[in-house]
GROMACS .gro file of C-alpha atoms in nm:
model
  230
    1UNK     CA    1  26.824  13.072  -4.614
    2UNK     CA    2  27.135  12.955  -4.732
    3UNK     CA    3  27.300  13.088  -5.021
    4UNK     CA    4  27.427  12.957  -5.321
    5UNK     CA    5  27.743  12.904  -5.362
    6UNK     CA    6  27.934  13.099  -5.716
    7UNK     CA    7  28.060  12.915  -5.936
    8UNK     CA    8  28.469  12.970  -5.961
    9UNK     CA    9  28.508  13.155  -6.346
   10UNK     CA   10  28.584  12.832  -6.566
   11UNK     CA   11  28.398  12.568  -6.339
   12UNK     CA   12  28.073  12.506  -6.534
   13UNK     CA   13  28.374  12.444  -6.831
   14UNK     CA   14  28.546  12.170  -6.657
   15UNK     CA   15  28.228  12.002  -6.532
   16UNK     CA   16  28.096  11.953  -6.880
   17UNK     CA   17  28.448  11.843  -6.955
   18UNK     CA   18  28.434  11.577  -6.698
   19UNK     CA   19  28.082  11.479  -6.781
   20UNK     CA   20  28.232  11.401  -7.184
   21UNK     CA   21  28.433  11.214  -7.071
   22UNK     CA   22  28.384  11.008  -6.796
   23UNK     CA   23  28.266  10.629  -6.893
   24UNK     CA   24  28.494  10.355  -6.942
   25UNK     CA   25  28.794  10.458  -6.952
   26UNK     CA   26  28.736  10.655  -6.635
   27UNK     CA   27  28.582  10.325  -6.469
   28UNK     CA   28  28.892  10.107  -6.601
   29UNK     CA   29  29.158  10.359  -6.459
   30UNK     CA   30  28.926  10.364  -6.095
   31UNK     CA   31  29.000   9.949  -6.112
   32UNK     CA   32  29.380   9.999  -6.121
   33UNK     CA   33  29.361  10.249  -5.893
   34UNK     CA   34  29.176  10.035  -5.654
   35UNK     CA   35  29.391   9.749  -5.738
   36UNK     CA   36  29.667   9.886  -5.644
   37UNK     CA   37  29.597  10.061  -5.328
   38UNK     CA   38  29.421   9.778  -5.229
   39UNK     CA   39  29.751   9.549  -5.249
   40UNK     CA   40  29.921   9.738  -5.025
   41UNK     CA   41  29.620   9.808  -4.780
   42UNK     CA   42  29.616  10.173  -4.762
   43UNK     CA   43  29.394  10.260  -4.462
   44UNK     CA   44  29.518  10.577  -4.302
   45UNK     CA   45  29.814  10.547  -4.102
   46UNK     CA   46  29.822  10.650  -3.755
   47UNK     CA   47  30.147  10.652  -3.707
   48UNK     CA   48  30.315  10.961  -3.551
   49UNK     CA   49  30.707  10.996  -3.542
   50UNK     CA   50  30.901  11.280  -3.390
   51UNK     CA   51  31.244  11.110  -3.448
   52UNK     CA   52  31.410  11.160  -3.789
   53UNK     CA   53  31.264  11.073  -4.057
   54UNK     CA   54  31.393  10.743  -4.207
   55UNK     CA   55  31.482  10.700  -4.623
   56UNK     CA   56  31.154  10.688  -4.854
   57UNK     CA   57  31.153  10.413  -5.067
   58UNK     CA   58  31.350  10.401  -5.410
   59UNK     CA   59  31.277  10.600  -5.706
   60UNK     CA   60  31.193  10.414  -6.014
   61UNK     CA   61  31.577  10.399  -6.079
   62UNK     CA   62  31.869  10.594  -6.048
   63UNK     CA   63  31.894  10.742  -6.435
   64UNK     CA   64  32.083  11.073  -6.438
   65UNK     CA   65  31.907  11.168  -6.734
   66UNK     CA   66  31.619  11.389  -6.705
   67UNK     CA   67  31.320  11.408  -7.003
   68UNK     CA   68  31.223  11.732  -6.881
   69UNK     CA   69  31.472  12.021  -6.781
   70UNK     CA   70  31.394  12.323  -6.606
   71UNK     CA   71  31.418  12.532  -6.866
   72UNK     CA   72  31.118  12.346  -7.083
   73UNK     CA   73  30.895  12.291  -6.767
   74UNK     CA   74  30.934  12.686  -6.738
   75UNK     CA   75  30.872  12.751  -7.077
   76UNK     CA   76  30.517  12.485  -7.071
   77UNK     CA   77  30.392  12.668  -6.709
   78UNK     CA   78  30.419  13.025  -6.925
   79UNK     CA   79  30.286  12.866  -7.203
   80UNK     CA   80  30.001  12.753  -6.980
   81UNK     CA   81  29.977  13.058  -6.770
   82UNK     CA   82  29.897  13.252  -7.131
   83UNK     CA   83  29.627  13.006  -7.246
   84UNK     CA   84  29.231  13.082  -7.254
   85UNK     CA   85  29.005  12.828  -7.086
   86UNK     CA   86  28.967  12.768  -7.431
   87UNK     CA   87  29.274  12.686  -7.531
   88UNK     CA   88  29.282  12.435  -7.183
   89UNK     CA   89  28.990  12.253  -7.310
   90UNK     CA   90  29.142  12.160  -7.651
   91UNK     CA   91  29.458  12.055  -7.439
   92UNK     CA   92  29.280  11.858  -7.251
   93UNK     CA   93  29.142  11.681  -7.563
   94UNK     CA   94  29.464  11.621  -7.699
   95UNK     CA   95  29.538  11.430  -7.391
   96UNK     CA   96  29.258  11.244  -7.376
   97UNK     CA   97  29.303  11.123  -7.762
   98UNK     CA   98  29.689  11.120  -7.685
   99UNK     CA   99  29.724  10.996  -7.363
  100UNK     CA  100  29.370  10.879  -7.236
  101UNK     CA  101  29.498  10.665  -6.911
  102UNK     CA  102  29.705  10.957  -6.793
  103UNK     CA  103  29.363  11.175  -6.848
  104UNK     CA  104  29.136  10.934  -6.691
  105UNK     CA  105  29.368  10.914  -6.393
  106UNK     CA  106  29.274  11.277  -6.280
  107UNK     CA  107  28.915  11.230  -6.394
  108UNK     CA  108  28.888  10.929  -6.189
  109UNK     CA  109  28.930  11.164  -5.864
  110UNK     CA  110  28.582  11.264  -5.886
  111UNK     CA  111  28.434  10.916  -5.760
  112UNK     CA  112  28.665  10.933  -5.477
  113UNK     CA  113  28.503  11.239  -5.354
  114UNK     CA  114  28.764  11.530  -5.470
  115UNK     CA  115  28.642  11.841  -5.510
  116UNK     CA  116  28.620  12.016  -5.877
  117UNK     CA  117  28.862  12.285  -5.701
  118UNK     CA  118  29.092  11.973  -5.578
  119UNK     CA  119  29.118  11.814  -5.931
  120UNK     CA  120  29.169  12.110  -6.123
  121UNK     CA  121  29.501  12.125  -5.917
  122UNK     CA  122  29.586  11.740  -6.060
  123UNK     CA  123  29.409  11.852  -6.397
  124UNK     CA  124  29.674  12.165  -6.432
  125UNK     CA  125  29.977  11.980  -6.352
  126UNK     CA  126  29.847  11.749  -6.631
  127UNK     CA  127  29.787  11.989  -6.866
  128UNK     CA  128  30.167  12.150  -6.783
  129UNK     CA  129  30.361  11.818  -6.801
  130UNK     CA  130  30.170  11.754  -7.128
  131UNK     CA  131  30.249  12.074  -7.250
  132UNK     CA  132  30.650  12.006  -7.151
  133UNK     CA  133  30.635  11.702  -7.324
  134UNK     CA  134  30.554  11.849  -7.675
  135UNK     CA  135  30.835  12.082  -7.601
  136UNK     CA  136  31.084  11.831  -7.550
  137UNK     CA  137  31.048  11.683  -7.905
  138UNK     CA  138  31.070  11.359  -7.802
  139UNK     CA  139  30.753  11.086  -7.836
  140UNK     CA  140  30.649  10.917  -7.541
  141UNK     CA  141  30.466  10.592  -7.628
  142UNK     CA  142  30.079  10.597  -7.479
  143UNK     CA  143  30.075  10.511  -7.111
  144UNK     CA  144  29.886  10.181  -7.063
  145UNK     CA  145  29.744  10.079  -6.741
  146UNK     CA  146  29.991   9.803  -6.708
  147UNK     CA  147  30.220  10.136  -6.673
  148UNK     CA  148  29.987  10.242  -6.448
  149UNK     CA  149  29.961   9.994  -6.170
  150UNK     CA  150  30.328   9.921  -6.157
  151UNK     CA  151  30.404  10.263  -6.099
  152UNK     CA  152  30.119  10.343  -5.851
  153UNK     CA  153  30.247  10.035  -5.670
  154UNK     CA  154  30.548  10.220  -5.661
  155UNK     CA  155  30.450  10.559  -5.548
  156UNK     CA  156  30.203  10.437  -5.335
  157UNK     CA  157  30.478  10.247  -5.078
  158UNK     CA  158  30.623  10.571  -5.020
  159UNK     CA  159  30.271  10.837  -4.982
  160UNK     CA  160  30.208  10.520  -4.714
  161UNK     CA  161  30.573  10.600  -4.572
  162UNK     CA  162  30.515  10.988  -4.518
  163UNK     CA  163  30.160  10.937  -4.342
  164UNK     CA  164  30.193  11.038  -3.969
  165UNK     CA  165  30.551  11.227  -4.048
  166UNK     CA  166  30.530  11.596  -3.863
  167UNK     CA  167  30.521  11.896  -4.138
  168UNK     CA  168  30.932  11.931  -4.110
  169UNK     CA  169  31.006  11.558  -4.148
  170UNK     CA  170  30.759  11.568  -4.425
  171UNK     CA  171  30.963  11.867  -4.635
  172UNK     CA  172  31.314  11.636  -4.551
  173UNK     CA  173  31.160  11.356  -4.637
  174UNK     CA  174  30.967  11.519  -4.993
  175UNK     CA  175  31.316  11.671  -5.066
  176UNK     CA  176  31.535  11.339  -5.049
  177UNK     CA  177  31.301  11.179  -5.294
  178UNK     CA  178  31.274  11.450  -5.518
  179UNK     CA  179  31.676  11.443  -5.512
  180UNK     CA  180  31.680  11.089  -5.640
  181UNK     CA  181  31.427  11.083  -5.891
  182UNK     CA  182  31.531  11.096  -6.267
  183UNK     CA  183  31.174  11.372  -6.303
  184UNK     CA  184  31.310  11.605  -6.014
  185UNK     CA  185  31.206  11.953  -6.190
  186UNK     CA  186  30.808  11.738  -6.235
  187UNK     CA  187  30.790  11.589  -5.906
  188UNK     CA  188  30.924  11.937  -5.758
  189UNK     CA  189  30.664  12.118  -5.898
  190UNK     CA  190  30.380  11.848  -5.811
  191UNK     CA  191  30.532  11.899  -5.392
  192UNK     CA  192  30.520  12.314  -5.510
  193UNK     CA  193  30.180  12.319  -5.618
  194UNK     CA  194  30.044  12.048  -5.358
  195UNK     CA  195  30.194  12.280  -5.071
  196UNK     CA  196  30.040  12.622  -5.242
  197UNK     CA  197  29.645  12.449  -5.200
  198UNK     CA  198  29.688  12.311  -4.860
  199UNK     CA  199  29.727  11.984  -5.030
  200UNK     CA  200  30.048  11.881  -4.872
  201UNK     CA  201  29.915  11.693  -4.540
  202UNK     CA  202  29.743  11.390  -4.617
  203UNK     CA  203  29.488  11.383  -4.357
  204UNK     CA  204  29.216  11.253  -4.549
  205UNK     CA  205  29.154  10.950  -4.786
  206UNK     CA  206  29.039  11.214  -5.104
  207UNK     CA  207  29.387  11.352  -5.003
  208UNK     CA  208  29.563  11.074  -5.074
  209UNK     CA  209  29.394  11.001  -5.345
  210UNK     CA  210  29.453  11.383  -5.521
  211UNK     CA  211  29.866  11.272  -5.407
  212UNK     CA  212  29.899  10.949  -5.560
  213UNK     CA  213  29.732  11.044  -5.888
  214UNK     CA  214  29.978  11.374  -5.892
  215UNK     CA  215  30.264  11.140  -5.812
  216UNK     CA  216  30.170  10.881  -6.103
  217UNK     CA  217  30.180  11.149  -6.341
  218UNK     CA  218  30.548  11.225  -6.278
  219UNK     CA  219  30.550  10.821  -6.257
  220UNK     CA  220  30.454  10.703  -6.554
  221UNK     CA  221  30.585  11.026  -6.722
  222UNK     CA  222  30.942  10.896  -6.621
  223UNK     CA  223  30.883  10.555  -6.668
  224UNK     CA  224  30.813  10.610  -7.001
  225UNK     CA  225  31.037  10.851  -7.105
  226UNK     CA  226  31.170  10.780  -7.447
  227UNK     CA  227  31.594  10.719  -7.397
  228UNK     CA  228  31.819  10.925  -7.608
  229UNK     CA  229  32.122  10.789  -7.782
  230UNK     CA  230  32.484  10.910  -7.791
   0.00000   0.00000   0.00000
Protein backbone atom coordinates (compact mmCIF):
# COMPACT_ATOMS: atom_id res chain seq x y z
CA UNK A 1 0.00 0.00 0.00
CA UNK A 2 1.41 3.15 -0.73
CA UNK A 3 1.72 5.79 1.68
CA UNK A 4 0.71 9.15 1.88
CA UNK A 5 2.77 11.57 1.33
CA UNK A 6 3.19 14.61 4.57
CA UNK A 7 2.39 17.57 3.93
CA UNK A 8 5.66 20.10 4.15
CA UNK A 9 4.69 22.46 7.60
CA UNK A 10 2.98 25.58 5.78
CA UNK A 11 1.73 23.69 2.56
CA UNK A 12 -2.03 23.28 3.27
CA UNK A 13 -1.41 27.46 3.89
CA UNK A 14 -0.19 28.19 0.51
CA UNK A 15 -2.64 25.90 -1.27
CA UNK A 16 -5.62 27.73 0.12
CA UNK A 17 -3.66 30.80 -0.80
CA UNK A 18 -3.43 29.77 -4.35
CA UNK A 19 -6.96 28.52 -4.47
CA UNK A 20 -8.11 32.58 -3.32
CA UNK A 21 -6.65 33.63 -5.68
CA UNK A 22 -6.40 32.06 -8.77
CA UNK A 23 -9.20 33.28 -11.49
CA UNK A 24 -8.66 35.95 -13.84
CA UNK A 25 -6.00 37.54 -13.17
CA UNK A 26 -4.12 34.26 -12.94
CA UNK A 27 -5.69 33.22 -16.48
CA UNK A 28 -4.73 36.81 -18.01
CA UNK A 29 -1.02 36.60 -16.76
CA UNK A 30 -0.97 32.55 -18.27
CA UNK A 31 -1.99 34.51 -21.86
CA UNK A 32 1.12 36.76 -21.73
CA UNK A 33 3.03 34.19 -20.64
CA UNK A 34 2.01 32.06 -23.50
CA UNK A 35 2.22 34.93 -25.77
CA UNK A 36 5.36 35.51 -25.29
CA UNK A 37 7.05 32.24 -25.24
CA UNK A 38 5.14 31.39 -28.02
CA UNK A 39 6.78 34.34 -30.22
CA UNK A 40 9.94 33.16 -29.81
CA UNK A 41 9.08 29.33 -30.12
CA UNK A 42 10.48 27.96 -27.04
CA UNK A 43 10.58 24.16 -27.53
CA UNK A 44 13.52 22.73 -25.66
CA UNK A 45 16.73 23.23 -27.17
CA UNK A 46 18.93 20.46 -27.97
CA UNK A 47 21.72 22.12 -28.48
CA UNK A 48 24.94 21.02 -26.70
CA UNK A 49 28.18 23.26 -26.81
CA UNK A 50 31.50 22.44 -25.26
CA UNK A 51 33.27 25.52 -26.76
CA UNK A 52 33.02 28.82 -24.82
CA UNK A 53 30.21 30.11 -24.14
CA UNK A 54 29.25 33.08 -26.40
CA UNK A 55 27.68 36.73 -24.83
CA UNK A 56 23.90 36.39 -23.52
CA UNK A 57 21.81 38.81 -24.87
CA UNK A 58 21.57 42.53 -23.49
CA UNK A 59 20.23 43.52 -20.26
CA UNK A 60 17.34 45.81 -20.30
CA UNK A 61 19.95 48.70 -20.47
CA UNK A 62 23.10 49.64 -19.19
CA UNK A 63 21.88 52.05 -16.05
CA UNK A 64 24.54 52.13 -13.33
CA UNK A 65 22.02 52.84 -10.90
CA UNK A 66 20.72 50.12 -8.86
CA UNK A 67 16.95 50.34 -6.97
CA UNK A 68 18.00 47.78 -4.66
CA UNK A 69 21.50 47.65 -2.86
CA UNK A 70 22.88 44.91 -1.01
CA UNK A 71 22.51 46.22 2.05
CA UNK A 72 18.39 46.53 1.76
CA UNK A 73 18.05 43.08 -0.05
CA UNK A 74 19.94 41.80 3.21
CA UNK A 75 17.98 43.62 5.48
CA UNK A 76 14.27 42.26 3.46
CA UNK A 77 15.79 38.31 3.40
CA UNK A 78 16.21 38.82 7.53
CA UNK A 79 13.18 40.51 7.62
CA UNK A 80 11.67 37.54 5.81
CA UNK A 81 13.66 34.89 7.47
CA UNK A 82 11.92 36.32 10.98
CA UNK A 83 8.33 36.28 9.65
CA UNK A 84 5.47 33.64 10.71
CA UNK A 85 3.63 31.90 7.89
CA UNK A 86 1.37 34.32 9.08
CA UNK A 87 2.96 37.20 8.58
CA UNK A 88 3.86 35.60 4.69
CA UNK A 89 0.28 35.31 4.00
CA UNK A 90 -0.60 38.99 4.70
CA UNK A 91 2.56 39.78 2.47
CA UNK A 92 1.40 38.00 0.01
CA UNK A 93 -1.90 39.96 0.11
CA UNK A 94 -0.30 43.12 -0.04
CA UNK A 95 1.15 42.01 -3.27
CA UNK A 96 -1.64 40.80 -4.70
CA UNK A 97 -3.69 44.23 -3.91
CA UNK A 98 -0.30 46.08 -4.67
CA UNK A 99 1.16 44.41 -7.35
CA UNK A 100 -1.40 41.71 -8.65
CA UNK A 101 0.47 40.90 -12.21
CA UNK A 102 3.75 40.37 -10.43
CA UNK A 103 1.59 37.92 -7.96
CA UNK A 104 -0.27 36.20 -10.61
CA UNK A 105 2.99 35.58 -12.45
CA UNK A 106 4.15 32.98 -9.75
CA UNK A 107 0.60 31.73 -9.28
CA UNK A 108 0.33 31.11 -12.86
CA UNK A 109 3.15 28.27 -12.44
CA UNK A 110 0.69 25.95 -11.15
CA UNK A 111 -1.10 25.29 -14.64
CA UNK A 112 2.20 24.64 -16.08
CA UNK A 113 2.67 21.75 -13.87
CA UNK A 114 5.20 23.22 -11.02
CA UNK A 115 5.17 21.71 -8.01
CA UNK A 116 3.78 23.61 -4.69
CA UNK A 117 7.54 22.95 -3.43
CA UNK A 118 8.82 24.54 -6.94
CA UNK A 119 6.66 27.74 -6.63
CA UNK A 120 7.17 28.44 -3.18
CA UNK A 121 10.86 28.97 -4.35
CA UNK A 122 9.40 31.80 -7.08
CA UNK A 123 6.71 32.74 -4.30
CA UNK A 124 9.74 33.58 -1.66
CA UNK A 125 11.84 35.50 -3.93
CA UNK A 126 8.57 37.45 -4.47
CA UNK A 127 7.79 37.95 -1.18
CA UNK A 128 11.76 39.17 -0.53
CA UNK A 129 11.97 41.60 -3.51
CA UNK A 130 8.59 42.97 -2.31
CA UNK A 131 9.76 43.26 1.00
CA UNK A 132 13.15 45.26 -0.44
CA UNK A 133 11.05 47.41 -2.22
CA UNK A 134 9.17 48.92 0.82
CA UNK A 135 12.59 49.35 2.23
CA UNK A 136 13.88 51.36 -0.42
CA UNK A 137 11.26 54.16 0.05
CA UNK A 138 10.77 54.65 -3.29
CA UNK A 139 7.13 53.84 -5.21
CA UNK A 140 7.19 51.65 -8.01
CA UNK A 141 4.13 52.23 -10.25
CA UNK A 142 1.88 48.76 -10.58
CA UNK A 143 3.40 46.40 -13.11
CA UNK A 144 0.96 45.99 -16.04
CA UNK A 145 1.11 43.16 -18.36
CA UNK A 146 2.20 45.37 -21.14
CA UNK A 147 5.38 45.42 -18.63
CA UNK A 148 5.09 42.03 -18.59
CA UNK A 149 5.38 40.71 -22.06
CA UNK A 150 8.05 43.13 -23.10
CA UNK A 151 10.19 42.05 -20.48
CA UNK A 152 9.51 38.26 -20.73
CA UNK A 153 10.30 38.78 -24.41
CA UNK A 154 13.38 39.96 -23.11
CA UNK A 155 14.42 37.42 -20.62
CA UNK A 156 13.12 34.79 -22.49
CA UNK A 157 15.88 35.28 -25.64
CA UNK A 158 18.49 34.69 -23.25
CA UNK A 159 16.90 31.35 -20.79
CA UNK A 160 16.61 30.11 -24.79
CA UNK A 161 20.47 31.09 -25.12
CA UNK A 162 21.71 29.05 -21.95
CA UNK A 163 19.64 25.78 -22.93
CA UNK A 164 22.16 22.99 -23.89
CA UNK A 165 25.24 25.14 -22.20
CA UNK A 166 27.37 22.46 -19.87
CA UNK A 167 26.99 23.36 -15.92
CA UNK A 168 30.48 25.59 -16.12
CA UNK A 169 29.50 27.55 -19.25
CA UNK A 170 26.21 27.96 -17.59
CA UNK A 171 27.83 29.73 -14.16
CA UNK A 172 30.15 32.06 -16.89
CA UNK A 173 27.49 32.66 -18.77
CA UNK A 174 24.77 33.46 -15.45
CA UNK A 175 27.69 35.63 -14.09
CA UNK A 176 28.27 37.97 -17.26
CA UNK A 177 24.62 38.80 -17.25
CA UNK A 178 24.26 39.33 -13.78
CA UNK A 179 27.41 41.79 -14.23
CA UNK A 180 25.50 43.91 -16.69
CA UNK A 181 22.23 44.15 -15.29
CA UNK A 182 21.19 47.43 -13.45
CA UNK A 183 19.22 44.56 -10.55
CA UNK A 184 22.60 42.57 -10.06
CA UNK A 185 22.16 42.02 -6.08
CA UNK A 186 18.04 40.59 -7.36
CA UNK A 187 19.02 38.64 -10.25
CA UNK A 188 22.09 37.25 -8.06
CA UNK A 189 20.01 36.04 -5.57
CA UNK A 190 17.25 34.57 -8.08
CA UNK A 191 20.74 32.36 -9.81
CA UNK A 192 21.57 31.73 -5.62
CA UNK A 193 18.39 30.39 -4.74
CA UNK A 194 17.66 28.60 -8.23
CA UNK A 195 21.12 26.71 -7.74
CA UNK A 196 20.30 25.84 -3.80
CA UNK A 197 16.80 23.67 -5.15
CA UNK A 198 18.35 21.98 -8.03
CA UNK A 199 16.59 24.52 -10.09
CA UNK A 200 19.53 25.72 -12.05
CA UNK A 201 19.48 23.16 -15.17
CA UNK A 202 16.65 23.65 -17.27
CA UNK A 203 15.95 20.25 -18.37
CA UNK A 204 12.37 20.37 -18.32
CA UNK A 205 9.58 22.68 -19.74
CA UNK A 206 8.03 23.36 -15.80
CA UNK A 207 11.78 24.33 -15.41
CA UNK A 208 11.77 26.85 -17.63
CA UNK A 209 8.81 27.99 -16.80
CA UNK A 210 9.78 28.33 -12.68
CA UNK A 211 13.17 30.43 -14.58
CA UNK A 212 11.48 32.80 -16.67
CA UNK A 213 8.86 33.79 -14.09
CA UNK A 214 11.97 34.24 -11.44
CA UNK A 215 13.75 36.22 -14.12
CA UNK A 216 10.59 38.57 -14.87
CA UNK A 217 10.45 39.43 -11.40
CA UNK A 218 13.92 41.01 -11.38
CA UNK A 219 12.56 42.22 -14.99
CA UNK A 220 9.88 44.14 -14.49
CA UNK A 221 11.24 45.07 -10.98
CA UNK A 222 14.06 46.98 -12.93
CA UNK A 223 12.11 48.09 -15.61
CA UNK A 224 10.09 49.84 -13.45
CA UNK A 225 12.18 51.17 -11.06
CA UNK A 226 11.23 54.66 -10.14
CA UNK A 227 14.58 57.12 -11.30
CA UNK A 228 16.02 59.33 -8.69
CA UNK A 229 17.01 62.90 -9.30
CA UNK A 230 20.24 64.79 -8.54
Amino acid sequence: MKANRRRRPNEQGWIEVMRRFDGAGTTAVEATLRRATAALGLAPSRRVDNGPPRNLPAALDNRPMTSISSQILVEAVLRFDRMTFQDRERLAEEIHARQPNLFFSVLVLQRYGATLEQIEVVLNLLLVFYEAMKISGRAWPIISEDVQERCLRRISARVRFIEGMTQQQQVQATSAAIADHPEQQLLAFVFGKFKEHHLLGIETETQKMLMLAALNLVECIAETAPRTTK
